[in-house]
């Protein structure tokens, strides 16, 4: 991973990927392994997107995805690899009693899995794609916010669908209706570092424990933080109702939601986190969307399901599509 500042765009690549979340990184990894040249652009300061881990007052806090489950063989194989290297472990097998299905976590936070996938990949951060163009010679140009123009033979965008749409709609005909209509639930969250144990019982996760709350995690009980710290995610309706409210009012309401889970511990530090594109409302029926004429692929969890494994599957499908498109265009 390199900082964008001072970097020349470098030569044209086989594929540019917009978005270094799980989907874009899985696609990049697969394409590099297939021998294609790849460059990934992300507007964030680091990789991971919604696989986000923050360090606060000595605590380690996952503030996007909290855990993941595995159904397909492809992710199962990756989990075996991550587990053998100590990067992934089982948090628990259910939150309100065991149901037998492992809930996996990154042992040092979910973001570490994104960093692992990005190792050895040409990732430019922070680097926001602000315009794209499919030129007369059949190549993509992606302009980033520092004015750099990156060129490629094919383009993958795994940004949230409305952002992908605004980047490519002038170059592509026949974008499906669902792309126009795509919408996402929002999440307001509170991260709280505590001076003692929280009131959350082992294993440290509670799904919909009270009105307005989607999930509460104790990052110490989860095993990623030496210091007690909670992550609280408000539910979509609660978040939407308050999204445009005064930030201090949102913070105090989030504290009210968190009180029962903090118990008698003191608050060392608290931060509000806003996820505008938290969860796609109506995932697309295919694992990615492909435009053969321009060698464009749209992917991300809006295509294969609104969770870690959906993003994973979409990234794999996007990579397979790009390999096919690039081979037929040689
Ligand atoms: C609060 C929350 C809790 C969640 N909890 C769970 C959970 O417990 N279990 C689970 O399985 N899933 C969970 N998820 C869902 C999971 O995190 C996502 O499904 C998955 O991480 C999505 O990956 P992605 O690559 O599709 O998208 P993202 O991670 O959103 O990646 C898209 C990337 O595109 C970048 N980008 C956007 N526009 C541009 C641009 N113009 N130029 C450059 N880059 C751009 C963004 O910066 C971002 O990094 C949760 C999500 C949230 C928000």
mmCIF file of C-alpha atoms and ligand atoms in Angstrom:
data_model
loop_
_atom_site.group_PDB
_atom_site.id
_atom_site.type_symbol
_atom_site.label_atom_id
_atom_site.label_comp_id
_atom_site.label_asym_id
_atom_site.label_seq_id
_atom_site.Cartn_x
_atom_site.Cartn_y
_atom_site.Cartn_z
ATOM 1 C CA UNK A 1 0.000 0.000 0.000
ATOM 2 C CA UNK A 2 1.361 3.412 -0.901
ATOM 3 C CA UNK A 3 0.329 6.931 -0.105
ATOM 4 C CA UNK A 4 -0.966 8.676 -3.223
ATOM 5 C CA UNK A 5 0.998 11.865 -2.538
ATOM 6 C CA UNK A 6 3.876 12.273 -4.963
ATOM 7 C CA UNK A 7 3.169 9.061 -6.877
ATOM 8 C CA UNK A 8 3.170 9.010 -10.666
ATOM 9 C CA UNK A 9 0.230 7.062 -12.073
ATOM 10 C CA UNK A 10 2.560 4.476 -13.574
ATOM 11 C CA UNK A 11 1.884 2.552 -16.781
ATOM 12 C CA UNK A 12 -1.506 1.480 -18.042
ATOM 13 C CA UNK A 13 -2.727 -1.609 -16.195
ATOM 14 C CA UNK A 14 -5.027 -4.445 -17.197
ATOM 15 C CA UNK A 15 -7.523 -3.483 -14.503
ATOM 16 C CA UNK A 16 -8.252 -0.517 -12.319
ATOM 17 C CA UNK A 17 -10.356 -1.252 -9.261
ATOM 18 C CA UNK A 18 -12.247 1.519 -7.490
ATOM 19 C CA UNK A 19 -12.701 0.570 -3.824
ATOM 20 C CA UNK A 20 -10.297 -1.195 -1.472
ATOM 21 C CA UNK A 21 -13.028 -2.744 0.661
ATOM 22 C CA UNK A 22 -13.252 -6.511 0.928
ATOM 23 C CA UNK A 23 -14.794 -6.934 -2.510
ATOM 24 C CA UNK A 24 -12.225 -4.833 -4.367
ATOM 25 C CA UNK A 25 -9.307 -6.408 -2.510
ATOM 26 C CA UNK A 26 -10.461 -9.975 -3.119
ATOM 27 C CA UNK A 27 -10.855 -9.161 -6.809
ATOM 28 C CA UNK A 28 -7.387 -7.574 -6.862
ATOM 29 C CA UNK A 29 -5.772 -10.567 -5.149
ATOM 30 C CA UNK A 30 -7.347 -13.009 -7.580
ATOM 31 C CA UNK A 31 -6.357 -10.924 -10.602
ATOM 32 C CA UNK A 32 -2.765 -10.540 -9.428
ATOM 33 C CA UNK A 33 -2.648 -14.315 -8.875
ATOM 34 C CA UNK A 34 -3.986 -14.758 -12.438
ATOM 35 C CA UNK A 35 -1.051 -12.707 -13.772
ATOM 36 C CA UNK A 36 -2.916 -9.481 -14.586
ATOM 37 C CA UNK A 37 -1.615 -6.034 -13.699
ATOM 38 C CA UNK A 38 -3.928 -4.315 -11.223
ATOM 39 C CA UNK A 39 -4.161 -0.977 -9.439
ATOM 40 C CA UNK A 40 -6.656 -0.282 -6.640
ATOM 41 C CA UNK A 41 -7.832 3.232 -5.781
ATOM 42 C CA UNK A 42 -9.605 4.111 -2.533
ATOM 43 C CA UNK A 43 -10.675 7.462 -1.158
ATOM 44 C CA UNK A 44 -10.069 6.320 2.428
ATOM 45 C CA UNK A 45 -6.818 6.856 4.316
ATOM 46 C CA UNK A 46 -6.324 3.096 4.432
ATOM 47 C CA UNK A 47 -7.807 -0.082 3.020
ATOM 48 C CA UNK A 48 -10.818 -1.960 4.356
ATOM 49 C CA UNK A 49 -13.912 0.185 3.774
ATOM 50 C CA UNK A 50 -16.537 -1.277 6.103
ATOM 51 C CA UNK A 51 -13.951 -3.654 7.600
ATOM 52 C CA UNK A 52 -12.869 -0.915 9.978
ATOM 53 C CA UNK A 53 -10.873 -1.098 13.207
ATOM 54 C CA UNK A 54 -9.909 1.918 15.283
ATOM 55 C CA UNK A 55 -7.397 2.391 18.092
ATOM 56 C CA UNK A 56 -8.738 4.653 20.886
ATOM 57 C CA UNK A 57 -7.163 5.307 24.319
ATOM 58 C CA UNK A 58 -5.333 1.980 24.215
ATOM 59 C CA UNK A 59 -8.397 0.012 23.095
ATOM 60 C CA UNK A 60 -8.917 -1.765 19.756
ATOM 61 C CA UNK A 61 -12.438 -1.295 18.424
ATOM 62 C CA UNK A 62 -14.119 -2.846 15.388
ATOM 63 C CA UNK A 63 -16.574 -0.230 14.259
ATOM 64 C CA UNK A 64 -17.890 -1.614 10.948
ATOM 65 C CA UNK A 65 -18.405 -5.359 10.450
ATOM 66 C CA UNK A 66 -18.258 -7.216 13.771
ATOM 67 C CA UNK A 67 -17.835 -10.825 12.691
ATOM 68 C CA UNK A 68 -18.516 -13.035 9.702
ATOM 69 C CA UNK A 69 -19.986 -16.394 8.906
ATOM 70 C CA UNK A 70 -18.999 -18.852 6.185
ATOM 71 C CA UNK A 71 -21.203 -20.834 3.838
ATOM 72 C CA UNK A 72 -19.201 -21.251 0.612
ATOM 73 C CA UNK A 73 -16.033 -23.255 -0.049
ATOM 74 C CA UNK A 74 -14.048 -20.327 -1.395
ATOM 75 C CA UNK A 75 -14.293 -18.295 1.818
ATOM 76 C CA UNK A 76 -13.868 -21.483 3.878
ATOM 77 C CA UNK A 77 -10.503 -22.078 2.168
ATOM 78 C CA UNK A 78 -9.420 -18.503 2.916
ATOM 79 C CA UNK A 79 -10.489 -18.871 6.554
ATOM 80 C CA UNK A 80 -8.367 -22.026 6.835
ATOM 81 C CA UNK A 81 -5.390 -20.037 5.537
ATOM 82 C CA UNK A 82 -6.064 -17.054 7.836
ATOM 83 C CA UNK A 83 -6.564 -19.379 10.809
ATOM 84 C CA UNK A 84 -3.281 -21.208 10.158
ATOM 85 C CA UNK A 85 -1.507 -17.829 10.146
ATOM 86 C CA UNK A 86 -3.228 -16.664 13.346
ATOM 87 C CA UNK A 87 -5.197 -13.903 11.613
ATOM 88 C CA UNK A 88 -8.679 -15.323 12.212
ATOM 89 C CA UNK A 89 -10.304 -17.064 15.146
ATOM 90 C CA UNK A 90 -13.785 -18.151 16.215
ATOM 91 C CA UNK A 91 -15.426 -15.561 18.469
ATOM 92 C CA UNK A 92 -18.390 -17.773 19.416
ATOM 93 C CA UNK A 93 -21.048 -20.054 17.939
ATOM 94 C CA UNK A 94 -24.067 -17.902 18.700
ATOM 95 C CA UNK A 95 -24.890 -14.924 20.899
ATOM 96 C CA UNK A 96 -28.078 -15.963 22.676
ATOM 97 C CA UNK A 97 -27.173 -19.624 23.117
ATOM 98 C CA UNK A 98 -25.139 -21.708 20.684
ATOM 99 C CA UNK A 99 -26.506 -22.536 17.236
ATOM 100 C CA UNK A 100 -23.384 -24.363 16.035
ATOM 101 C CA UNK A 101 -22.346 -21.815 13.386
ATOM 102 C CA UNK A 102 -18.926 -20.228 14.001
ATOM 103 C CA UNK A 103 -18.768 -16.419 14.107
ATOM 104 C CA UNK A 104 -15.277 -15.566 12.853
ATOM 105 C CA UNK A 105 -13.287 -12.428 13.684
ATOM 106 C CA UNK A 106 -9.899 -10.971 12.841
ATOM 107 C CA UNK A 107 -7.730 -11.685 15.894
ATOM 108 C CA UNK A 108 -6.462 -8.084 15.895
ATOM 109 C CA UNK A 109 -9.591 -6.605 14.354
ATOM 110 C CA UNK A 110 -11.492 -7.023 11.105
ATOM 111 C CA UNK A 111 -9.379 -4.444 9.282
ATOM 112 C CA UNK A 112 -6.310 -6.700 9.537
ATOM 113 C CA UNK A 113 -7.950 -9.073 7.032
ATOM 114 C CA UNK A 114 -8.210 -6.279 4.478
ATOM 115 C CA UNK A 115 -4.570 -5.381 5.081
ATOM 116 C CA UNK A 116 -3.576 -8.993 4.567
ATOM 117 C CA UNK A 117 -5.396 -9.166 1.213
ATOM 118 C CA UNK A 118 -3.769 -5.879 0.150
ATOM 119 C CA UNK A 119 -0.225 -7.132 0.751
ATOM 120 C CA UNK A 120 1.738 -6.942 -2.489
ATOM 121 C CA UNK A 121 -1.101 -5.226 -4.388
ATOM 122 C CA UNK A 122 -0.648 -1.755 -5.936
ATOM 123 C CA UNK A 123 -3.140 0.143 -3.748
ATOM 124 C CA UNK A 124 -3.256 3.953 -3.876
ATOM 125 C CA UNK A 125 -4.731 5.693 -0.793
ATOM 126 C CA UNK A 126 -6.122 8.218 -0.287
ATOM 127 C CA UNK A 127 -7.156 8.412 -3.908
ATOM 128 C CA UNK A 128 -10.747 9.284 -4.770
ATOM 129 C CA UNK A 129 -12.005 8.539 -8.272
ATOM 130 C CA UNK A 130 -13.818 11.681 -9.407
ATOM 131 C CA UNK A 131 -14.403 10.938 -13.109
ATOM 132 C CA UNK A 132 -14.138 8.082 -15.582
ATOM 133 C CA UNK A 133 -14.048 7.968 -19.366
ATOM 134 C CA UNK A 134 -14.110 5.091 -21.850
ATOM 135 C CA UNK A 135 -12.027 6.513 -24.669
ATOM 136 C CA UNK A 136 -12.200 6.074 -28.442
ATOM 137 C CA UNK A 137 -9.414 3.469 -28.368
ATOM 138 C CA UNK A 138 -11.400 1.309 -25.953
ATOM 139 C CA UNK A 139 -9.473 2.082 -22.792
ATOM 140 C CA UNK A 140 -10.652 3.393 -19.425
ATOM 141 C CA UNK A 141 -9.348 6.582 -17.890
ATOM 142 C CA UNK A 142 -9.998 7.222 -14.217
ATOM 143 C CA UNK A 143 -9.207 10.663 -12.854
ATOM 144 C CA UNK A 144 -8.496 10.913 -9.144
ATOM 145 C CA UNK A 145 -8.931 13.933 -6.887
ATOM 146 C CA UNK A 146 -5.252 14.910 -7.176
ATOM 147 C CA UNK A 147 -5.637 15.224 -10.959
ATOM 148 C CA UNK A 148 -3.863 11.978 -11.814
ATOM 149 C CA UNK A 149 -5.263 10.079 -14.790
ATOM 150 C CA UNK A 150 -4.981 6.300 -14.470
ATOM 151 C CA UNK A 151 -5.461 4.131 -17.574
ATOM 152 C CA UNK A 152 -6.583 0.537 -17.926
ATOM 153 C CA UNK A 153 -8.129 -2.003 -20.278
ATOM 154 C CA UNK A 154 -10.919 -2.905 -17.874
ATOM 155 C CA UNK A 155 -12.561 -1.269 -14.864
ATOM 156 C CA UNK A 156 -14.063 -2.720 -11.705
ATOM 157 C CA UNK A 157 -15.988 -0.511 -9.299
ATOM 158 C CA UNK A 158 -16.872 -1.848 -5.872
ATOM 159 C CA UNK A 159 -17.828 1.531 -4.428
ATOM 160 C CA UNK A 160 -21.382 1.709 -3.056
ATOM 161 C CA UNK A 161 -23.672 1.462 -6.080
ATOM 162 C CA UNK A 162 -24.875 5.106 -6.169
ATOM 163 C CA UNK A 163 -21.233 6.210 -6.192
ATOM 164 C CA UNK A 164 -20.316 3.685 -8.911
ATOM 165 C CA UNK A 165 -23.315 4.849 -10.918
ATOM 166 C CA UNK A 166 -22.356 8.513 -10.777
ATOM 167 C CA UNK A 167 -18.845 7.592 -11.951
ATOM 168 C CA UNK A 168 -19.743 5.450 -14.967
ATOM 169 C CA UNK A 169 -23.212 6.377 -16.215
ATOM 170 C CA UNK A 170 -21.916 8.635 -19.000
ATOM 171 C CA UNK A 171 -19.774 5.843 -20.475
ATOM 172 C CA UNK A 172 -22.122 2.882 -20.300
ATOM 173 C CA UNK A 173 -25.448 2.178 -21.926
ATOM 174 C CA UNK A 174 -28.014 -0.162 -20.422
ATOM 175 C CA UNK A 175 -27.198 0.099 -16.746
ATOM 176 C CA UNK A 176 -29.957 -1.924 -15.071
ATOM 177 C CA UNK A 177 -32.852 -0.184 -13.334
ATOM 178 C CA UNK A 178 -31.716 -1.602 -9.985
ATOM 179 C CA UNK A 179 -28.518 0.412 -10.277
ATOM 180 C CA UNK A 180 -30.531 3.635 -10.537
ATOM 181 C CA UNK A 181 -32.721 2.610 -7.607
ATOM 182 C CA UNK A 182 -30.054 1.242 -5.272
ATOM 183 C CA UNK A 183 -30.357 2.533 -1.735
ATOM 184 C CA UNK A 184 -28.625 1.706 1.492
ATOM 185 C CA UNK A 185 -29.656 1.671 5.148
ATOM 186 C CA UNK A 186 -27.621 3.965 7.366
ATOM 187 C CA UNK A 187 -26.008 3.175 10.698
ATOM 188 C CA UNK A 188 -25.213 5.532 13.534
ATOM 189 C CA UNK A 189 -22.732 4.004 15.946
ATOM 190 C CA UNK A 190 -21.047 4.792 19.238
ATOM 191 C CA UNK A 191 -17.567 3.606 20.251
ATOM 192 C CA UNK A 192 -16.892 3.805 23.990
ATOM 193 C CA UNK A 193 -13.655 3.054 25.844
ATOM 194 C CA UNK A 194 -14.320 2.146 29.490
ATOM 195 C CA UNK A 195 -12.268 2.174 32.703
ATOM 196 C CA UNK A 196 -13.632 -1.221 33.759
ATOM 197 C CA UNK A 197 -15.651 -4.202 32.494
ATOM 198 C CA UNK A 198 -18.913 -3.475 30.684
ATOM 199 C CA UNK A 199 -22.295 -4.948 31.583
ATOM 200 C CA UNK A 200 -22.309 -7.160 28.468
ATOM 201 C CA UNK A 201 -22.141 -10.867 29.331
ATOM 202 C CA UNK A 202 -19.889 -13.392 27.543
ATOM 203 C CA UNK A 203 -19.386 -14.018 24.697
ATOM 204 C CA UNK A 204 -19.608 -10.236 24.346
ATOM 205 C CA UNK A 205 -22.106 -9.734 21.526
ATOM 206 C CA UNK A 206 -25.832 -8.943 21.689
ATOM 207 C CA UNK A 207 -28.115 -8.825 18.636
ATOM 208 C CA UNK A 208 -31.064 -6.391 18.873
ATOM 209 C CA UNK A 209 -30.805 -6.284 22.674
ATOM 210 C CA UNK A 210 -33.113 -3.275 23.076
ATOM 211 C CA UNK A 211 -35.290 -0.887 21.086
ATOM 212 C CA UNK A 212 -33.206 1.102 18.577
ATOM 213 C CA UNK A 213 -30.090 -1.073 18.958
ATOM 214 C CA UNK A 214 -28.993 -3.454 16.202
ATOM 215 C CA UNK A 215 -25.834 -4.830 17.838
ATOM 216 C CA UNK A 216 -23.581 -4.283 20.847
ATOM 217 C CA UNK A 217 -20.095 -5.750 21.065
ATOM 218 C CA UNK A 218 -17.635 -5.788 23.938
ATOM 219 C CA UNK A 219 -14.293 -5.688 22.118
ATOM 220 C CA UNK A 220 -12.427 -7.010 25.193
ATOM 221 C CA UNK A 221 -14.677 -10.055 25.603
ATOM 222 C CA UNK A 222 -14.407 -10.541 21.856
ATOM 223 C CA UNK A 223 -10.675 -10.841 22.384
ATOM 224 C CA UNK A 224 -9.328 -8.043 20.186
ATOM 225 C CA UNK A 225 -8.822 -5.364 22.861
ATOM 226 C CA UNK A 226 -6.824 -5.433 26.081
ATOM 227 C CA UNK A 227 -8.845 -2.435 27.288
ATOM 228 C CA UNK A 228 -12.647 -2.657 27.790
ATOM 229 C CA UNK A 229 -14.468 -0.938 24.918
ATOM 230 C CA UNK A 230 -17.962 -1.171 23.449
ATOM 231 C CA UNK A 231 -19.244 -0.797 19.904
ATOM 232 C CA UNK A 232 -22.948 0.040 19.631
ATOM 233 C CA UNK A 233 -24.767 0.108 16.278
ATOM 234 C CA UNK A 234 -28.201 1.728 16.196
ATOM 235 C CA UNK A 235 -30.760 0.047 13.958
ATOM 236 C CA UNK A 236 -31.623 1.419 10.470
ATOM 237 C CA UNK A 237 -34.909 3.129 11.459
ATOM 238 C CA UNK A 238 -33.385 4.762 14.535
ATOM 239 C CA UNK A 239 -30.409 5.924 12.464
ATOM 240 C CA UNK A 240 -32.501 7.309 9.597
ATOM 241 C CA UNK A 241 -34.789 9.273 11.947
ATOM 242 C CA UNK A 242 -31.846 11.050 13.539
ATOM 243 C CA UNK A 243 -29.395 11.233 10.620
ATOM 244 C CA UNK A 244 -29.745 14.997 10.062
ATOM 245 C CA UNK A 245 -30.154 15.927 13.736
ATOM 246 C CA UNK A 246 -27.680 18.087 15.598
ATOM 247 C CA UNK A 247 -24.466 16.027 16.178
ATOM 248 C CA UNK A 248 -24.459 16.680 19.935
ATOM 249 C CA UNK A 249 -28.111 15.514 20.169
ATOM 250 C CA UNK A 250 -27.204 12.330 18.258
ATOM 251 C CA UNK A 251 -24.278 11.711 20.584
ATOM 252 C CA UNK A 252 -26.339 12.131 23.745
ATOM 253 C CA UNK A 253 -29.093 9.852 22.384
ATOM 254 C CA UNK A 254 -26.496 7.212 21.500
ATOM 255 C CA UNK A 255 -25.120 7.475 25.054
ATOM 256 C CA UNK A 256 -28.653 6.906 26.358
ATOM 257 C CA UNK A 257 -28.922 3.749 24.207
ATOM 258 C CA UNK A 258 -25.519 2.556 25.442
ATOM 259 C CA UNK A 259 -26.098 3.146 29.180
ATOM 260 C CA UNK A 260 -27.484 -0.317 30.024
ATOM 261 C CA UNK A 261 -24.454 -1.971 28.406
ATOM 262 C CA UNK A 262 -21.883 0.307 30.050
ATOM 263 C CA UNK A 263 -23.199 -0.543 33.516
ATOM 264 C CA UNK A 264 -21.133 0.988 36.326
ATOM 265 C CA UNK A 265 -17.949 1.540 34.304
ATOM 266 C CA UNK A 266 -16.634 5.056 33.631
ATOM 267 C CA UNK A 267 -16.237 6.416 30.087
ATOM 268 C CA UNK A 268 -12.621 7.162 29.099
ATOM 269 C CA UNK A 269 -13.379 8.226 25.511
ATOM 270 C CA UNK A 270 -16.364 8.091 23.179
ATOM 271 C CA UNK A 271 -16.734 8.672 19.432
ATOM 272 C CA UNK A 272 -19.744 8.723 17.138
ATOM 273 C CA UNK A 273 -19.408 6.869 13.824
ATOM 274 C CA UNK A 274 -21.722 7.410 10.820
ATOM 275 C CA UNK A 275 -22.084 4.836 8.039
ATOM 276 C CA UNK A 276 -24.081 6.400 5.178
ATOM 277 C CA UNK A 277 -23.795 3.284 2.999
ATOM 278 C CA UNK A 278 -24.052 0.627 5.720
ATOM 279 C CA UNK A 279 -26.332 -2.036 4.230
ATOM 280 C CA UNK A 280 -27.725 -2.362 0.698
ATOM 281 C CA UNK A 281 -31.508 -2.591 0.922
ATOM 282 C CA UNK A 282 -32.210 -4.800 -2.082
ATOM 283 C CA UNK A 283 -29.182 -6.779 -3.176
ATOM 284 C CA UNK A 284 -28.873 -7.425 -6.916
ATOM 285 C CA UNK A 285 -29.646 -10.969 -8.031
ATOM 286 C CA UNK A 286 -26.255 -11.606 -9.722
ATOM 287 C CA UNK A 287 -22.857 -11.654 -8.000
ATOM 288 C CA UNK A 288 -21.699 -8.727 -10.144
ATOM 289 C CA UNK A 289 -22.853 -6.700 -13.144
ATOM 290 C CA UNK A 290 -20.820 -6.959 -16.359
ATOM 291 C CA UNK A 291 -20.759 -4.706 -19.414
ATOM 292 C CA UNK A 292 -18.836 -6.641 -22.037
ATOM 293 C CA UNK A 293 -18.580 -3.800 -24.556
ATOM 294 C CA UNK A 294 -16.665 -1.521 -22.193
ATOM 295 C CA UNK A 295 -15.119 -4.240 -19.991
ATOM 296 C CA UNK A 296 -16.743 -2.735 -16.914
ATOM 297 C CA UNK A 297 -17.694 -4.772 -13.855
ATOM 298 C CA UNK A 298 -19.692 -3.465 -10.894
ATOM 299 C CA UNK A 299 -19.323 -5.442 -7.668
ATOM 300 C CA UNK A 300 -19.571 -5.222 -3.904
ATOM 301 C CA UNK A 301 -21.956 -6.511 -1.267
ATOM 302 C CA UNK A 302 -24.929 -4.911 -3.053
ATOM 303 C CA UNK A 303 -24.630 -7.745 -5.571
ATOM 304 C CA UNK A 304 -24.060 -10.970 -3.653
ATOM 305 C CA UNK A 305 -25.523 -10.161 -0.248
ATOM 306 C CA UNK A 306 -25.160 -7.472 2.410
ATOM 307 C CA UNK A 307 -22.466 -9.069 4.492
ATOM 308 C CA UNK A 308 -18.807 -10.092 4.546
ATOM 309 C CA UNK A 309 -19.356 -13.248 2.514
ATOM 310 C CA UNK A 310 -21.494 -11.364 -0.037
ATOM 311 C CA UNK A 311 -18.665 -8.893 -0.617
ATOM 312 C CA UNK A 312 -16.233 -11.808 -0.842
ATOM 313 C CA UNK A 313 -18.330 -13.696 -3.416
ATOM 314 C CA UNK A 314 -18.857 -10.566 -5.492
ATOM 315 C CA UNK A 315 -15.115 -9.866 -5.546
ATOM 316 C CA UNK A 316 -14.416 -13.407 -6.760
ATOM 317 C CA UNK A 317 -17.094 -13.102 -9.467
ATOM 318 C CA UNK A 318 -15.723 -9.705 -10.551
ATOM 319 C CA UNK A 319 -12.224 -11.155 -10.910
ATOM 320 C CA UNK A 320 -13.499 -14.108 -12.949
ATOM 321 C CA UNK A 321 -15.372 -11.701 -15.234
ATOM 322 C CA UNK A 322 -12.306 -9.503 -15.755
ATOM 323 C CA UNK A 323 -10.091 -12.478 -16.625
ATOM 324 C CA UNK A 324 -12.609 -13.561 -19.269
ATOM 325 C CA UNK A 325 -13.043 -10.023 -20.647
ATOM 326 C CA UNK A 326 -9.304 -9.342 -20.838
ATOM 327 C CA UNK A 327 -8.540 -12.689 -22.509
ATOM 328 C CA UNK A 328 -11.186 -12.133 -25.181
ATOM 329 C CA UNK A 329 -9.809 -8.640 -25.851
ATOM 330 C CA UNK A 330 -6.153 -9.509 -26.432
HETATM 331 C C1 LIG B 1 -22.008 -0.915 10.840
HETATM 332 C C2 LIG B 1 -21.801 -2.159 10.005
HETATM 333 C C3 LIG B 1 -21.810 -3.417 10.610
HETATM 334 C C4 LIG B 1 -21.652 -4.562 9.846
HETATM 335 N N1 LIG B 1 -21.615 -5.771 10.477
HETATM 336 C C5 LIG B 1 -21.394 -6.886 9.746
HETATM 337 C C6 LIG B 1 -21.234 -8.141 10.395
HETATM 338 O O1 LIG B 1 -21.209 -8.229 11.635
HETATM 339 N N2 LIG B 1 -21.052 -9.242 9.616
HETATM 340 C C7 LIG B 1 -21.000 -9.175 8.239
HETATM 341 O O2 LIG B 1 -20.849 -10.209 7.577
HETATM 342 N N3 LIG B 1 -21.107 -7.978 7.601
HETATM 343 C C8 LIG B 1 -21.290 -6.845 8.324
HETATM 344 N N4 LIG B 1 -21.358 -5.638 7.701
HETATM 345 C C9 LIG B 1 -21.316 -5.609 6.233
HETATM 346 C C10 LIG B 1 -19.873 -5.728 5.698
HETATM 347 O O3 LIG B 1 -19.039 -4.853 6.377
HETATM 348 C C11 LIG B 1 -19.918 -5.407 4.217
HETATM 349 O O4 LIG B 1 -20.829 -6.269 3.560
HETATM 350 C C12 LIG B 1 -18.566 -5.508 3.479
HETATM 351 O O5 LIG B 1 -17.499 -5.061 4.285
HETATM 352 C C13 LIG B 1 -18.699 -4.693 2.208
HETATM 353 O O6 LIG B 1 -17.490 -4.720 1.462
HETATM 354 P P1 LIG B 1 -17.442 -4.001 0.039
HETATM 355 O O7 LIG B 1 -16.080 -4.173 -0.480
HETATM 356 O O8 LIG B 1 -18.587 -4.447 -0.788
HETATM 357 O O9 LIG B 1 -17.762 -2.457 0.342
HETATM 358 P P2 LIG B 1 -16.927 -1.371 1.177
HETATM 359 O O10 LIG B 1 -16.248 -2.011 2.319
HETATM 360 O O11 LIG B 1 -17.902 -0.283 1.471
HETATM 361 O O12 LIG B 1 -15.808 -0.865 0.163
HETATM 362 C C14 LIG B 1 -16.078 0.116 -0.815
HETATM 363 C C15 LIG B 1 -14.873 1.038 -0.872
HETATM 364 O O13 LIG B 1 -15.060 1.965 -1.943
HETATM 365 C C16 LIG B 1 -14.412 3.159 -1.570
HETATM 366 N N5 LIG B 1 -14.913 4.231 -2.437
HETATM 367 C C17 LIG B 1 -16.176 4.710 -2.550
HETATM 368 N N6 LIG B 1 -16.234 5.682 -3.477
HETATM 369 C C18 LIG B 1 -14.970 5.825 -3.973
HETATM 370 C C19 LIG B 1 -14.385 6.670 -4.955
HETATM 371 N N7 LIG B 1 -15.109 7.570 -5.635
HETATM 372 N N8 LIG B 1 -13.051 6.555 -5.212
HETATM 373 C C20 LIG B 1 -12.299 5.650 -4.523
HETATM 374 N N9 LIG B 1 -12.807 4.826 -3.576
HETATM 375 C C21 LIG B 1 -14.118 4.914 -3.308
HETATM 376 C C22 LIG B 1 -14.776 3.325 -0.100
HETATM 377 O O14 LIG B 1 -13.858 4.189 0.557
HETATM 378 C C23 LIG B 1 -14.678 1.876 0.395
HETATM 379 O O15 LIG B 1 -13.428 1.592 0.963
HETATM 380 C C24 LIG B 1 -21.488 -4.468 8.440
HETATM 381 C C25 LIG B 1 -21.450 -3.202 7.842
HETATM 382 C C26 LIG B 1 -21.588 -2.058 8.612
HETATM 383 C C27 LIG B 1 -21.505 -0.705 7.966
#
